[in-house]
């Protein structure tokens, strides 16, 4: 195909600015490697935030005049009130701040946006609507009652609202020192590819760019700039180049075709196994049964808990079932360790050490979900949620790509694509 002289100039200019931007992005990334934020999944519980804040000394070093200090005090009182009531109750009648029904998720088309002002506004609105009998206790500093002024369901609903504000405030305070690092993560924002891949008659719209409404051009422009930015190019420069090319040719198709592969690669990376382990094996020719070695746990209770949760989650009908095979010793075998106040994590994709919080009951819903999710990292599956800082709007933005996916959301489970990807990676 022959290109006009105008098209050649535009194409060369686009390549030049992309190359320059990529070099700049690489240097910024290298400079920021020394300041990586602590690992925090998007649905951490208030108790997990409290432990992390204590471990890092974040609240200890916070000024009493900080605008978010009242939010933290309010939320901690809510956590402690539930704990006070539970200490006075028998087993089986405990109040739970988290359960499957209370987990809402953060859908990709409704991303969460947060900064100090947003956290304060949400907290003020929530508090104003709270029953006076609850609010007065949470605003006080006296001893907490061992009973609730409302029935259990109404009471725990109010407590969840209070601790959610604590979660939002804690997360923002923990992120503030690392905003430049979070800004660099904006290239992981795959919404552009996600929505373009679902847009009906996309090529027709891109070819007929000048005939589109201003509203539709703006929507598509944002997505197109997104797949360009996935390659490390500054998003405003992507938009400028797109506008120049579209104004010259009347079409945005060439721009899309140039960057769609980059967007797809960035998207696919959230679902592909990395660093598969060497200590598992298929036990049938049809590859429906897989056996993964695991180091024996310290107690029979923990080992039973591991088996129950991991084997229950990592199965897919009659198509796939993973079983654990425990060994008394073995170099670098997967294992679970418990540390007081630890934020649950694995030491890398395909790593061997799952660290859990020793202060939490292993029977809590959120803890049972966590071991299922963290085991996915042992197998090499990455998280499929995105979080980054937008310096223009000065807000943190995050979302989960698929709420039904175990590696994205606490609402999720293993899916058919996990089985397909597992078979690809573990041959």
CSV table of C-alpha atoms in Angstrom, one decimal:
chain,number,residue,atom,x,y,z
A,1,UNK,CA,0.0,0.0,0.0
A,2,UNK,CA,1.3,3.5,-0.9
A,3,UNK,CA,1.1,6.3,1.6
A,4,UNK,CA,0.6,9.9,0.8
A,5,UNK,CA,3.5,12.3,1.8
A,6,UNK,CA,1.2,13.8,4.5
A,7,UNK,CA,0.6,10.3,6.0
A,8,UNK,CA,4.3,9.5,5.9
A,9,UNK,CA,5.1,12.7,7.8
A,10,UNK,CA,2.5,11.9,10.4
A,11,UNK,CA,3.6,8.3,10.8
A,12,UNK,CA,7.2,9.3,11.2
A,13,UNK,CA,6.3,12.0,13.7
A,14,UNK,CA,4.2,9.5,15.7
A,15,UNK,CA,7.1,7.0,15.8
A,16,UNK,CA,9.6,9.6,16.9
A,17,UNK,CA,7.5,10.9,19.8
A,18,UNK,CA,6.6,7.3,20.9
A,19,UNK,CA,10.3,6.3,21.0
A,20,UNK,CA,11.2,9.5,23.0
A,21,UNK,CA,8.4,8.9,25.4
A,22,UNK,CA,9.3,5.3,26.0
A,23,UNK,CA,12.9,6.2,26.9
A,24,UNK,CA,11.6,8.8,29.4
A,25,UNK,CA,9.1,6.3,30.9
A,26,UNK,CA,11.9,3.7,31.4
A,27,UNK,CA,14.1,6.2,33.2
A,28,UNK,CA,11.3,7.3,35.5
A,29,UNK,CA,10.4,3.7,36.3
A,30,UNK,CA,14.0,2.9,37.2
A,31,UNK,CA,14.2,5.8,39.5
A,32,UNK,CA,11.0,4.8,41.3
A,33,UNK,CA,12.0,1.2,42.0
A,34,UNK,CA,13.5,2.1,45.3
A,35,UNK,CA,10.2,3.5,46.6
A,36,UNK,CA,7.6,0.7,46.1
A,37,UNK,CA,4.3,0.9,48.1
A,38,UNK,CA,3.2,-1.9,50.5
A,39,UNK,CA,1.1,-4.6,48.9
A,40,UNK,CA,-2.6,-4.0,49.5
A,41,UNK,CA,-5.4,-5.8,47.7
A,42,UNK,CA,-8.4,-3.7,46.8
A,43,UNK,CA,-10.7,-5.4,49.3
A,44,UNK,CA,-8.5,-5.5,52.4
A,45,UNK,CA,-10.6,-5.6,55.6
A,46,UNK,CA,-10.5,-2.9,58.3
A,47,UNK,CA,-8.7,-5.3,60.6
A,48,UNK,CA,-6.0,-5.9,58.0
A,49,UNK,CA,-5.6,-2.1,57.5
A,50,UNK,CA,-5.3,-1.6,61.2
A,51,UNK,CA,-2.6,-4.2,61.4
A,52,UNK,CA,-0.7,-2.7,58.5
A,53,UNK,CA,-1.0,0.9,59.9
A,54,UNK,CA,0.4,-0.4,63.2
A,55,UNK,CA,3.2,-2.3,61.6
A,56,UNK,CA,4.3,0.6,59.4
A,57,UNK,CA,3.8,3.2,62.1
A,58,UNK,CA,1.6,5.3,59.7
A,59,UNK,CA,-0.9,6.5,62.2
A,60,UNK,CA,1.7,6.9,65.0
A,61,UNK,CA,3.5,9.4,62.8
A,62,UNK,CA,0.3,11.2,61.8
A,63,UNK,CA,-0.4,14.7,63.1
A,64,UNK,CA,-3.3,14.9,65.4
A,65,UNK,CA,-4.5,17.8,63.3
A,66,UNK,CA,-4.6,15.7,60.1
A,67,UNK,CA,-8.1,16.0,58.6
A,68,UNK,CA,-8.3,12.2,58.4
A,69,UNK,CA,-7.6,11.6,62.1
A,70,UNK,CA,-11.3,11.8,63.1
A,71,UNK,CA,-12.1,9.3,60.4
A,72,UNK,CA,-9.5,6.8,61.7
A,73,UNK,CA,-10.7,7.3,65.3
A,74,UNK,CA,-14.3,6.8,64.3
A,75,UNK,CA,-13.5,3.6,62.3
A,76,UNK,CA,-11.3,2.1,64.9
A,77,UNK,CA,-14.0,2.5,67.6
A,78,UNK,CA,-16.3,0.6,65.3
A,79,UNK,CA,-13.9,-2.3,64.9
A,80,UNK,CA,-13.2,-2.4,68.7
A,81,UNK,CA,-17.0,-2.2,69.5
A,82,UNK,CA,-17.6,-5.3,67.4
A,83,UNK,CA,-14.7,-7.0,69.1
A,84,UNK,CA,-16.0,-6.0,72.5
A,85,UNK,CA,-19.4,-7.4,71.8
A,86,UNK,CA,-18.0,-10.7,70.4
A,87,UNK,CA,-15.9,-11.3,73.5
A,88,UNK,CA,-19.1,-11.4,75.5
A,89,UNK,CA,-20.8,-13.8,73.1
A,90,UNK,CA,-20.6,-17.5,72.7
A,91,UNK,CA,-19.1,-19.2,69.6
A,92,UNK,CA,-21.6,-19.3,66.8
A,93,UNK,CA,-23.2,-15.9,67.7
A,94,UNK,CA,-20.2,-13.8,66.7
A,95,UNK,CA,-20.8,-10.7,64.6
A,96,UNK,CA,-18.9,-10.6,61.3
A,97,UNK,CA,-17.7,-7.5,59.6
A,98,UNK,CA,-17.0,-9.4,56.4
A,99,UNK,CA,-18.9,-12.1,54.6
A,100,UNK,CA,-19.7,-13.0,51.0
A,101,UNK,CA,-22.8,-10.9,51.0
A,102,UNK,CA,-21.0,-7.8,52.2
A,103,UNK,CA,-18.4,-8.0,49.4
A,104,UNK,CA,-19.5,-5.8,46.6
A,105,UNK,CA,-16.4,-5.5,44.4
A,106,UNK,CA,-15.3,-2.6,42.2
A,107,UNK,CA,-16.4,-3.2,38.6
A,108,UNK,CA,-14.3,-1.9,35.7
A,109,UNK,CA,-17.1,0.4,34.5
A,110,UNK,CA,-17.6,1.9,38.0
A,111,UNK,CA,-14.0,2.4,39.2
A,112,UNK,CA,-13.3,3.7,42.7
A,113,UNK,CA,-11.8,7.2,43.0
A,114,UNK,CA,-10.2,8.4,46.2
A,115,UNK,CA,-8.2,11.2,47.8
A,116,UNK,CA,-8.4,13.0,51.1
A,117,UNK,CA,-11.3,15.2,50.1
A,118,UNK,CA,-13.4,12.3,48.7
A,119,UNK,CA,-12.7,10.2,51.9
A,120,UNK,CA,-13.8,13.1,54.1
A,121,UNK,CA,-16.9,13.8,52.1
A,122,UNK,CA,-18.1,10.2,52.1
A,123,UNK,CA,-17.4,9.9,55.8
A,124,UNK,CA,-19.3,13.1,56.6
A,125,UNK,CA,-22.3,12.0,54.6
A,126,UNK,CA,-22.3,8.5,56.1
A,127,UNK,CA,-22.0,9.8,59.6
A,128,UNK,CA,-24.9,12.3,59.2
A,129,UNK,CA,-27.2,9.4,58.2
A,130,UNK,CA,-26.2,7.2,61.0
A,131,UNK,CA,-28.5,6.5,64.0
A,132,UNK,CA,-27.7,8.8,66.9
A,133,UNK,CA,-27.3,5.8,69.3
A,134,UNK,CA,-24.5,4.5,67.1
A,135,UNK,CA,-22.9,7.8,66.2
A,136,UNK,CA,-22.7,9.0,69.8
A,137,UNK,CA,-20.7,5.9,70.9
A,138,UNK,CA,-18.3,6.0,67.9
A,139,UNK,CA,-17.6,9.7,68.6
A,140,UNK,CA,-16.9,9.2,72.3
A,141,UNK,CA,-13.8,8.0,74.0
A,142,UNK,CA,-15.4,6.2,77.0
A,143,UNK,CA,-15.5,2.4,77.5
A,144,UNK,CA,-17.4,0.6,74.7
A,145,UNK,CA,-20.7,-1.1,75.6
A,146,UNK,CA,-20.8,-4.9,75.5
A,147,UNK,CA,-24.2,-4.8,73.8
A,148,UNK,CA,-25.6,-3.2,70.7
A,149,UNK,CA,-28.4,-0.6,70.7
A,150,UNK,CA,-29.9,-2.2,67.6
A,151,UNK,CA,-30.7,-5.7,66.4
A,152,UNK,CA,-27.7,-7.6,65.0
A,153,UNK,CA,-28.4,-7.1,61.4
A,154,UNK,CA,-29.0,-3.3,61.7
A,155,UNK,CA,-26.0,-2.9,64.0
A,156,UNK,CA,-23.5,-4.7,61.8
A,157,UNK,CA,-24.7,-2.8,58.8
A,158,UNK,CA,-23.8,0.4,60.5
A,159,UNK,CA,-20.5,-1.0,61.7
A,160,UNK,CA,-19.6,-1.9,58.1
A,161,UNK,CA,-20.3,1.6,56.9
A,162,UNK,CA,-18.1,3.0,59.7
A,163,UNK,CA,-15.2,0.7,59.1
A,164,UNK,CA,-15.4,1.2,55.3
A,165,UNK,CA,-14.6,4.9,55.9
A,166,UNK,CA,-11.6,3.7,58.0
A,167,UNK,CA,-10.5,1.5,55.2
A,168,UNK,CA,-10.7,4.4,52.7
A,169,UNK,CA,-8.8,6.8,55.0
A,170,UNK,CA,-6.1,4.2,55.9
A,171,UNK,CA,-5.5,3.3,52.2
A,172,UNK,CA,-5.1,6.9,51.2
A,173,UNK,CA,-2.7,7.6,54.0
A,174,UNK,CA,-0.6,4.5,53.2
A,175,UNK,CA,-0.5,5.5,49.5
A,176,UNK,CA,0.4,9.2,49.9
A,177,UNK,CA,4.2,8.6,50.2
A,178,UNK,CA,4.2,6.6,47.0
A,179,UNK,CA,2.0,8.7,44.6
A,180,UNK,CA,4.8,9.0,42.0
A,181,UNK,CA,5.1,5.2,41.9
A,182,UNK,CA,1.4,4.8,41.6
A,183,UNK,CA,1.4,7.4,38.8
A,184,UNK,CA,3.8,5.2,36.8
A,185,UNK,CA,1.2,2.3,37.1
A,186,UNK,CA,-1.3,4.2,35.0
A,187,UNK,CA,0.1,2.4,31.9
A,188,UNK,CA,-1.5,-0.7,33.4
A,189,UNK,CA,-5.0,0.8,32.9
A,190,UNK,CA,-6.5,-1.5,30.4
A,191,UNK,CA,-9.9,0.1,30.2
A,192,UNK,CA,-9.1,1.4,26.7
A,193,UNK,CA,-8.6,-2.1,25.3
A,194,UNK,CA,-11.4,-3.6,27.4
A,195,UNK,CA,-14.0,-1.2,26.1
A,196,UNK,CA,-12.7,-1.0,22.5
A,197,UNK,CA,-12.8,-4.8,22.2
A,198,UNK,CA,-16.5,-4.7,23.2
A,199,UNK,CA,-17.5,-1.7,21.1
A,200,UNK,CA,-20.0,-2.7,18.3
A,201,UNK,CA,-19.0,-1.8,14.7
A,202,UNK,CA,-15.7,-0.3,15.9
A,203,UNK,CA,-13.9,-0.2,12.6
A,204,UNK,CA,-16.9,1.5,10.9
A,205,UNK,CA,-16.8,4.2,13.6
A,206,UNK,CA,-13.1,4.7,13.4
A,207,UNK,CA,-13.2,4.9,9.6
A,208,UNK,CA,-16.0,7.5,9.7
A,209,UNK,CA,-14.4,9.5,12.5
A,210,UNK,CA,-15.5,12.9,11.3
A,211,UNK,CA,-19.1,11.9,11.1
A,212,UNK,CA,-19.3,10.8,14.7
A,213,UNK,CA,-20.8,13.0,17.4
A,214,UNK,CA,-18.5,14.9,19.6
A,215,UNK,CA,-19.5,12.8,22.5
A,216,UNK,CA,-18.7,9.5,20.8
A,217,UNK,CA,-15.4,10.9,19.5
A,218,UNK,CA,-14.4,11.9,23.0
A,219,UNK,CA,-15.3,8.5,24.4
A,220,UNK,CA,-13.4,6.6,21.7
A,221,UNK,CA,-10.5,9.1,22.0
A,222,UNK,CA,-10.0,8.3,25.6
A,223,UNK,CA,-10.0,4.6,24.9
A,224,UNK,CA,-7.6,4.9,22.0
A,225,UNK,CA,-5.2,7.1,24.0
A,226,UNK,CA,-5.4,4.3,26.6
A,227,UNK,CA,-4.0,1.6,24.4
A,228,UNK,CA,-1.3,4.0,23.3
A,229,UNK,CA,-0.5,4.7,26.9
A,230,UNK,CA,-0.3,1.0,27.6
A,231,UNK,CA,3.0,1.1,25.7
A,232,UNK,CA,4.4,3.7,28.1
A,233,UNK,CA,3.6,6.8,26.1
A,234,UNK,CA,2.2,9.8,28.0
A,235,UNK,CA,-1.5,9.8,27.6
A,236,UNK,CA,-1.7,13.5,26.6
A,237,UNK,CA,0.8,12.9,23.9
A,238,UNK,CA,-1.2,10.0,22.7
A,239,UNK,CA,-4.3,12.2,22.5
A,240,UNK,CA,-2.4,14.9,20.6
A,241,UNK,CA,-1.1,12.4,18.0
A,242,UNK,CA,-4.5,10.8,17.6
A,243,UNK,CA,-6.2,14.2,17.0
A,244,UNK,CA,-3.5,15.2,14.5
A,245,UNK,CA,-3.8,12.0,12.5
A,246,UNK,CA,-7.6,12.0,12.6
A,247,UNK,CA,-7.8,15.6,11.5
A,248,UNK,CA,-5.4,14.9,8.6
A,249,UNK,CA,-6.9,11.6,7.3
A,250,UNK,CA,-10.5,11.7,8.7
A,251,UNK,CA,-10.0,8.3,10.2
A,252,UNK,CA,-8.7,6.9,13.5
A,253,UNK,CA,-8.4,3.3,12.2
A,254,UNK,CA,-4.6,3.4,11.6
A,255,UNK,CA,-4.0,4.7,15.1
A,256,UNK,CA,-6.1,1.9,16.5
A,257,UNK,CA,-4.3,-0.7,14.4
A,258,UNK,CA,-0.9,0.6,15.5
A,259,UNK,CA,-1.6,0.2,19.2
A,260,UNK,CA,-4.3,-2.5,19.7
A,261,UNK,CA,-1.7,-5.2,20.0
A,262,UNK,CA,0.1,-3.3,22.8
A,263,UNK,CA,-3.3,-2.9,24.6
A,264,UNK,CA,-4.1,-6.6,24.2
A,265,UNK,CA,-0.7,-7.7,25.5
A,266,UNK,CA,-1.1,-5.5,28.6
A,267,UNK,CA,-4.6,-6.9,29.1
A,268,UNK,CA,-3.7,-10.5,28.6
A,269,UNK,CA,-0.8,-10.2,31.1
A,270,UNK,CA,-3.3,-10.0,33.9
A,271,UNK,CA,-4.5,-13.5,33.2
A,272,UNK,CA,-1.4,-15.4,32.2
A,273,UNK,CA,0.6,-17.7,34.5
A,274,UNK,CA,4.1,-16.4,35.1
A,275,UNK,CA,6.9,-18.6,36.5
A,276,UNK,CA,5.1,-21.9,36.8
A,277,UNK,CA,6.3,-24.2,39.6
A,278,UNK,CA,8.4,-27.3,39.0
A,279,UNK,CA,7.0,-29.4,41.8
A,280,UNK,CA,3.5,-30.3,40.5
A,281,UNK,CA,2.4,-32.9,38.0
A,282,UNK,CA,-0.6,-34.2,36.0
A,283,UNK,CA,-1.8,-37.5,37.3
A,284,UNK,CA,-3.9,-38.4,34.3
A,285,UNK,CA,-3.5,-38.2,30.5
A,286,UNK,CA,-6.5,-36.1,30.0
A,287,UNK,CA,-5.0,-33.4,32.2
A,288,UNK,CA,-8.0,-33.1,34.5
A,289,UNK,CA,-6.2,-34.1,37.7
A,290,UNK,CA,-3.1,-32.2,39.0
A,291,UNK,CA,-1.1,-32.9,42.1
A,292,UNK,CA,0.9,-30.1,43.8
A,293,UNK,CA,3.4,-30.8,46.4
A,294,UNK,CA,3.2,-28.8,49.6
A,295,UNK,CA,5.2,-28.7,52.8
A,296,UNK,CA,3.5,-30.2,55.8
A,297,UNK,CA,1.9,-27.6,58.0
A,298,UNK,CA,2.8,-27.1,61.7
A,299,UNK,CA,-0.5,-28.6,62.9
A,300,UNK,CA,-3.1,-31.0,61.6
A,301,UNK,CA,-5.7,-28.2,62.0
A,302,UNK,CA,-3.8,-25.9,59.6
A,303,UNK,CA,-3.2,-28.7,57.1
A,304,UNK,CA,-6.8,-29.7,57.1
A,305,UNK,CA,-7.7,-26.0,56.6
A,306,UNK,CA,-5.3,-25.8,53.6
A,307,UNK,CA,-6.7,-28.9,52.0
A,308,UNK,CA,-10.3,-27.9,52.5
A,309,UNK,CA,-10.0,-24.4,51.1
A,310,UNK,CA,-7.4,-24.9,48.3
A,311,UNK,CA,-8.9,-28.1,46.9
A,312,UNK,CA,-12.4,-26.8,47.1
A,313,UNK,CA,-11.4,-23.6,45.2
A,314,UNK,CA,-9.0,-25.0,42.6
A,315,UNK,CA,-11.4,-27.3,40.8
A,316,UNK,CA,-13.8,-26.8,37.9
A,317,UNK,CA,-16.5,-29.4,37.7
A,318,UNK,CA,-15.3,-32.6,36.1
A,319,UNK,CA,-12.7,-30.8,34.0
A,320,UNK,CA,-10.1,-30.0,36.6
A,321,UNK,CA,-9.2,-30.9,40.2
A,322,UNK,CA,-6.0,-29.9,42.0
A,323,UNK,CA,-4.9,-32.0,45.0
A,324,UNK,CA,-2.3,-31.2,47.5
A,325,UNK,CA,0.4,-33.8,48.4
A,326,UNK,CA,2.1,-33.0,51.7
A,327,UNK,CA,5.8,-33.7,52.2
A,328,UNK,CA,7.8,-33.6,55.4
A,329,UNK,CA,10.7,-31.9,53.7
A,330,UNK,CA,11.6,-30.5,50.3
A,331,UNK,CA,13.7,-27.7,48.9
A,332,UNK,CA,11.6,-24.6,48.1
A,333,UNK,CA,8.2,-26.5,48.4
A,334,UNK,CA,5.2,-24.2,48.8
A,335,UNK,CA,4.4,-23.6,52.5
A,336,UNK,CA,2.3,-21.4,54.7
A,337,UNK,CA,3.8,-19.3,57.6
A,338,UNK,CA,2.0,-17.1,60.1
A,339,UNK,CA,3.3,-13.8,61.3
A,340,UNK,CA,1.5,-11.5,63.8
A,341,UNK,CA,0.2,-8.4,62.0
A,342,UNK,CA,1.4,-9.5,58.5
A,343,UNK,CA,-0.4,-8.4,55.4
A,344,UNK,CA,-1.1,-11.7,53.6
A,345,UNK,CA,1.1,-12.2,50.5
A,346,UNK,CA,3.3,-14.6,48.5
A,347,UNK,CA,7.0,-14.0,47.8
A,348,UNK,CA,6.4,-13.4,44.1
A,349,UNK,CA,4.4,-15.1,41.3
A,350,UNK,CA,5.3,-18.8,41.4
A,351,UNK,CA,6.7,-18.2,44.9
A,352,UNK,CA,6.9,-20.7,47.7
A,353,UNK,CA,6.1,-18.8,50.8
A,354,UNK,CA,2.5,-17.8,51.7
A,355,UNK,CA,2.5,-15.4,54.6
A,356,UNK,CA,-0.7,-15.1,56.7
A,357,UNK,CA,-1.6,-13.0,59.7
A,358,UNK,CA,-1.2,-15.0,62.9
A,359,UNK,CA,-3.6,-12.7,64.7
A,360,UNK,CA,-6.6,-13.7,62.6
A,361,UNK,CA,-8.8,-16.8,63.0
A,362,UNK,CA,-8.3,-19.1,60.0
A,363,UNK,CA,-12.0,-19.7,60.0
A,364,UNK,CA,-12.9,-16.1,59.2
A,365,UNK,CA,-14.5,-15.7,55.8
A,366,UNK,CA,-11.9,-13.2,54.6
A,367,UNK,CA,-9.0,-15.4,55.7
A,368,UNK,CA,-10.4,-18.4,54.0
A,369,UNK,CA,-10.8,-16.4,50.8
A,370,UNK,CA,-7.3,-15.1,51.1
A,371,UNK,CA,-5.6,-18.5,51.3
A,372,UNK,CA,-7.5,-19.5,48.1
A,373,UNK,CA,-6.4,-16.4,46.3
A,374,UNK,CA,-2.8,-16.4,47.5
A,375,UNK,CA,-2.4,-20.0,46.4
A,376,UNK,CA,-3.3,-18.7,42.9
A,377,UNK,CA,-0.1,-16.6,43.1
A,378,UNK,CA,1.9,-19.8,44.1
A,379,UNK,CA,0.7,-21.3,40.8
A,380,UNK,CA,1.8,-18.2,39.0
A,381,UNK,CA,-1.5,-16.3,38.4
A,382,UNK,CA,-1.2,-12.5,38.9
A,383,UNK,CA,-3.7,-10.2,40.5
A,384,UNK,CA,-6.2,-8.9,37.9
A,385,UNK,CA,-7.1,-5.6,39.5
A,386,UNK,CA,-5.6,-2.2,38.6
A,387,UNK,CA,-4.8,0.8,40.8
A,388,UNK,CA,-3.0,4.0,39.8
A,389,UNK,CA,-2.7,7.7,40.6
A,390,UNK,CA,-4.0,10.3,38.2
A,391,UNK,CA,-1.8,13.4,38.7
A,392,UNK,CA,-4.2,15.6,36.7
A,393,UNK,CA,-7.2,15.0,38.9
A,394,UNK,CA,-5.1,14.1,41.9
A,395,UNK,CA,-7.1,10.9,42.7
A,396,UNK,CA,-6.3,7.3,43.1
A,397,UNK,CA,-8.3,5.1,40.7
A,398,UNK,CA,-8.8,1.4,41.0
A,399,UNK,CA,-11.1,-1.4,39.7
A,400,UNK,CA,-11.3,-5.1,39.2
A,401,UNK,CA,-11.3,-6.4,35.7
A,402,UNK,CA,-13.7,-9.3,36.4
A,403,UNK,CA,-15.7,-9.5,39.7
A,404,UNK,CA,-16.3,-13.3,39.1
A,405,UNK,CA,-12.6,-14.1,38.9
A,406,UNK,CA,-10.8,-15.3,42.1
A,407,UNK,CA,-7.7,-13.4,41.2
A,408,UNK,CA,-9.6,-10.1,40.8
A,409,UNK,CA,-12.2,-10.0,43.5
A,410,UNK,CA,-13.3,-11.6,46.8
A,411,UNK,CA,-16.6,-12.3,45.0
A,412,UNK,CA,-14.8,-14.4,42.4
A,413,UNK,CA,-13.9,-18.1,41.9
A,414,UNK,CA,-11.9,-20.2,39.5
A,415,UNK,CA,-13.1,-20.0,35.9
A,416,UNK,CA,-12.7,-22.0,32.7
A,417,UNK,CA,-9.9,-19.7,31.5
A,418,UNK,CA,-7.9,-20.6,34.6
A,419,UNK,CA,-8.0,-24.2,33.6
A,420,UNK,CA,-7.1,-23.5,30.0
A,421,UNK,CA,-4.2,-21.2,31.1
A,422,UNK,CA,-3.1,-23.8,33.7
A,423,UNK,CA,-2.9,-26.5,31.0
A,424,UNK,CA,-0.9,-24.1,28.8
A,425,UNK,CA,1.6,-23.3,31.5
A,426,UNK,CA,1.9,-26.7,33.1
A,427,UNK,CA,2.5,-29.1,30.3
